[in-house]
Coordinates of C-alpha atoms in Angstrom, one line a residue:
M1 CA -1.4 -8.6 7.5
K2 CA -1.0 -10.7 4.4
L3 CA 0.0 -9.8 0.8
A4 CA -1.1 -11.0 -2.6
E5 CA 1.1 -10.1 -5.5
G6 CA 1.2 -10.7 -9.2
R7 CA 0.5 -9.2 -12.6
A8 CA -2.9 -7.8 -13.7
N9 CA -4.2 -6.4 -16.9
I10 CA -7.0 -4.1 -15.7
D11 CA -9.4 -3.1 -18.4
D12 CA -11.9 -1.4 -16.1
I13 CA -10.6 0.1 -12.9
D14 CA -14.0 0.5 -11.4
D15 CA -14.8 -3.2 -12.0
F16 CA -11.5 -4.3 -10.5
L17 CA -11.9 -2.2 -7.4
S18 CA -15.5 -3.3 -7.0
R19 CA -14.3 -6.9 -7.0
L20 CA -11.7 -6.1 -4.3
R21 CA -14.4 -4.4 -2.2
A22 CA -16.6 -7.4 -2.6
I23 CA -13.8 -9.7 -1.3
A24 CA -13.1 -7.2 1.5
D25 CA -16.7 -7.3 2.5
E26 CA -17.0 -11.1 2.3
F27 CA -14.0 -11.7 4.5
G28 CA -14.2 -8.7 6.8
C29 CA -10.7 -7.4 5.8
A30 CA -9.3 -4.1 4.7
I31 CA -7.9 -4.6 1.1
Q32 CA -5.8 -2.1 -0.7
A33 CA -4.0 -2.6 -4.0
F34 CA -0.8 -0.9 -5.0
D35 CA 1.2 -0.4 -8.1
A36 CA 4.3 -2.4 -7.2
R37 CA 6.6 0.2 -8.6
Y38 CA 5.9 2.5 -5.6
V39 CA 6.3 -0.1 -2.9
A40 CA 9.7 -0.1 -1.3
G41 CA 9.2 -3.6 0.2
R42 CA 7.2 -5.6 2.7
K43 CA 8.5 -3.4 5.6
H44 CA 7.0 -0.4 3.9
L45 CA 3.5 -1.9 3.8
E46 CA 3.8 -3.4 7.3
S47 CA 4.6 0.1 8.6
A48 CA 1.7 1.6 6.7
V49 CA -0.8 -1.0 8.1
E50 CA 0.6 -0.6 11.6
H51 CA 0.2 3.2 11.5
A52 CA -3.2 3.0 10.0
N53 CA -4.5 0.5 12.6
R54 CA -3.0 2.7 15.4
A55 CA -4.8 5.8 13.9
F56 CA -8.1 3.9 14.1
E57 CA -7.4 2.7 17.7
R58 CA -6.7 6.3 18.8
E59 CA -9.6 7.6 16.7
E60 CA -7.1 9.8 14.8
N61 CA -7.8 8.4 11.4
V62 CA -8.4 10.7 8.5
A63 CA -10.3 8.2 6.3
H64 CA -13.4 6.4 7.3
D65 CA -12.3 3.3 5.4
P66 CA -9.3 1.4 6.8
A67 CA -8.1 0.5 3.3
V68 CA -7.9 4.2 2.4
E69 CA -6.1 4.9 5.7
I70 CA -3.5 2.3 4.7
L71 CA -3.1 3.9 1.4
L72 CA -2.6 7.3 3.0
Y73 CA 0.1 6.0 5.3
A74 CA 1.8 4.0 2.5
A75 CA 2.0 7.1 0.4
G76 CA 3.1 9.3 3.3
R77 CA 0.3 11.8 2.4
R78 CA -2.8 13.1 4.0
Q79 CA -4.5 14.0 0.7
I80 CA -6.3 11.0 -0.8
N81 CA -6.1 12.3 -4.4
Q82 CA -2.3 12.5 -4.0
A83 CA -2.0 9.1 -2.4
L84 CA -4.0 7.5 -5.2
E85 CA -1.0 7.8 -7.5
M86 CA 0.3 4.8 -5.7
G87 CA -2.8 2.8 -6.4
V88 CA -3.5 0.6 -9.4
S89 CA -4.7 2.0 -12.7
E90 CA -6.0 0.6 -16.0
G91 CA -3.5 -1.4 -18.1
E92 CA -1.0 -4.1 -17.4
Q93 CA 1.0 -3.8 -14.2
Q94 CA 2.7 -5.5 -11.3
I95 CA 0.5 -5.3 -8.2
V96 CA 0.9 -5.8 -4.5
V97 CA -2.4 -6.1 -2.5
V98 CA -2.5 -5.6 1.3
I99 CA -5.0 -7.7 3.2
D100 CA -5.5 -6.8 6.8
G101 CA -8.1 -8.5 9.0
L102 CA -8.7 -9.3 12.6
R103 CA -8.2 -13.0 12.2
E104 CA -5.6 -14.9 10.2
E105 CA -8.1 -17.3 8.6
Q106 CA -10.0 -14.3 7.2
E107 CA -6.8 -12.9 5.7
V108 CA -5.8 -16.3 4.2
A109 CA -9.2 -16.8 2.6
A110 CA -9.1 -13.2 1.2
V111 CA -5.6 -13.7 -0.2
E112 CA -6.8 -16.7 -2.1
A113 CA -9.8 -14.8 -3.5
V114 CA -7.6 -11.8 -4.5
S115 CA -5.0 -14.1 -6.0
D116 CA -7.6 -15.3 -8.4
L117 CA -7.7 -11.8 -9.9
L118 CA -3.9 -11.8 -10.6
E119 CA -1.5 -13.7 -12.8
P120 CA 0.9 -15.4 -10.4
G121 CA 4.3 -13.7 -9.9
E122 CA 6.4 -11.8 -7.5
S123 CA 5.9 -8.1 -7.5
L124 CA 7.3 -7.1 -4.1
G125 CA 10.9 -6.2 -3.6
N126 CA 11.5 -4.8 -7.0
P127 CA 10.4 -1.2 -6.8
D128 CA 11.1 1.3 -9.6
R129 CA 13.9 3.2 -8.0
E130 CA 13.3 6.4 -9.9
T131 CA 9.5 6.3 -9.2
V132 CA 10.1 5.8 -5.5
F133 CA 12.7 8.6 -5.4
D134 CA 10.3 11.0 -7.1
F135 CA 7.2 10.0 -5.2
F136 CA 8.7 10.1 -1.8
E137 CA 11.1 13.0 -2.6
I138 CA 14.2 11.0 -1.8
S139 CA 17.5 11.9 -3.4
E140 CA 20.6 9.9 -4.1
R141 CA 22.4 12.4 -1.9
E142 CA 20.1 11.6 1.0
L143 CA 20.4 7.9 0.5
N144 CA 24.2 8.1 0.3
A145 CA 24.4 10.3 3.5
T146 CA 23.1 7.4 5.6
T147 CA 23.5 3.7 6.2
A148 CA 19.7 3.4 5.8
T149 CA 18.2 1.5 2.9
L150 CA 15.7 3.0 0.5
A151 CA 13.0 1.0 2.3
D152 CA 14.1 2.6 5.6
L153 CA 13.8 6.1 4.2
V154 CA 10.3 5.4 2.8
C155 CA 9.3 4.0 6.2
E156 CA 10.5 7.2 7.8
R157 CA 8.2 9.1 5.4
V158 CA 5.4 6.8 6.5
A159 CA 6.1 7.5 10.2
L160 CA 6.5 11.2 9.7
L161 CA 2.8 11.4 8.5
E162 CA 1.9 10.9 12.2
V163 CA 3.9 14.0 13.1
D164 CA 2.3 16.1 10.3
K165 CA -1.3 15.6 11.5

C-alpha cells in the first residue's frame, strides 16, 4: 500500500473519480480517495486495506470493487452510502489517496499519476478531531478511559466490521 496526499479543488466529482479509475485501470491497482479530515492516520488506512484484502482472499467481500471494500473498512460501515461520507466531494479539500496493488512498481507509478492531480502537501496525520469523533462515534470519555490513541480506537472500529458481518 502506498499513499498520495495533498490538496485538491474538485470542480466536477465525476470527472475527478473517473481520472482516478483510469489510473487504477492503467496500473492495476485499487485506488480510493478520502477526505483527510476523516482519516485518523496511516495506521487507520493500513488496517482498512489489510482487512479489505483479507475479505477478498476469504471471498467474504461485500463490494465487487477492492477500492470500495477499502472504503467500507476505513469507514467501519457495511453500507456504501454511509461510507461515502468519508470520500472526497466537490470543492477544495485535503485528500489522502490509498493505492494498493500487487507489485510495488505498480503502486509507485500510480502514486506519481495520482500526485499529478493534487497540489503537493501533507494531509495525513492531521484529522479533524470533531469529525472523527462524530463519524466513528467516539467520545472524549471513551478516549480518556483508555491508554489507546484516537487512531487505535478508529482501528478498533475498522476491525469490528469483520465481527458485524
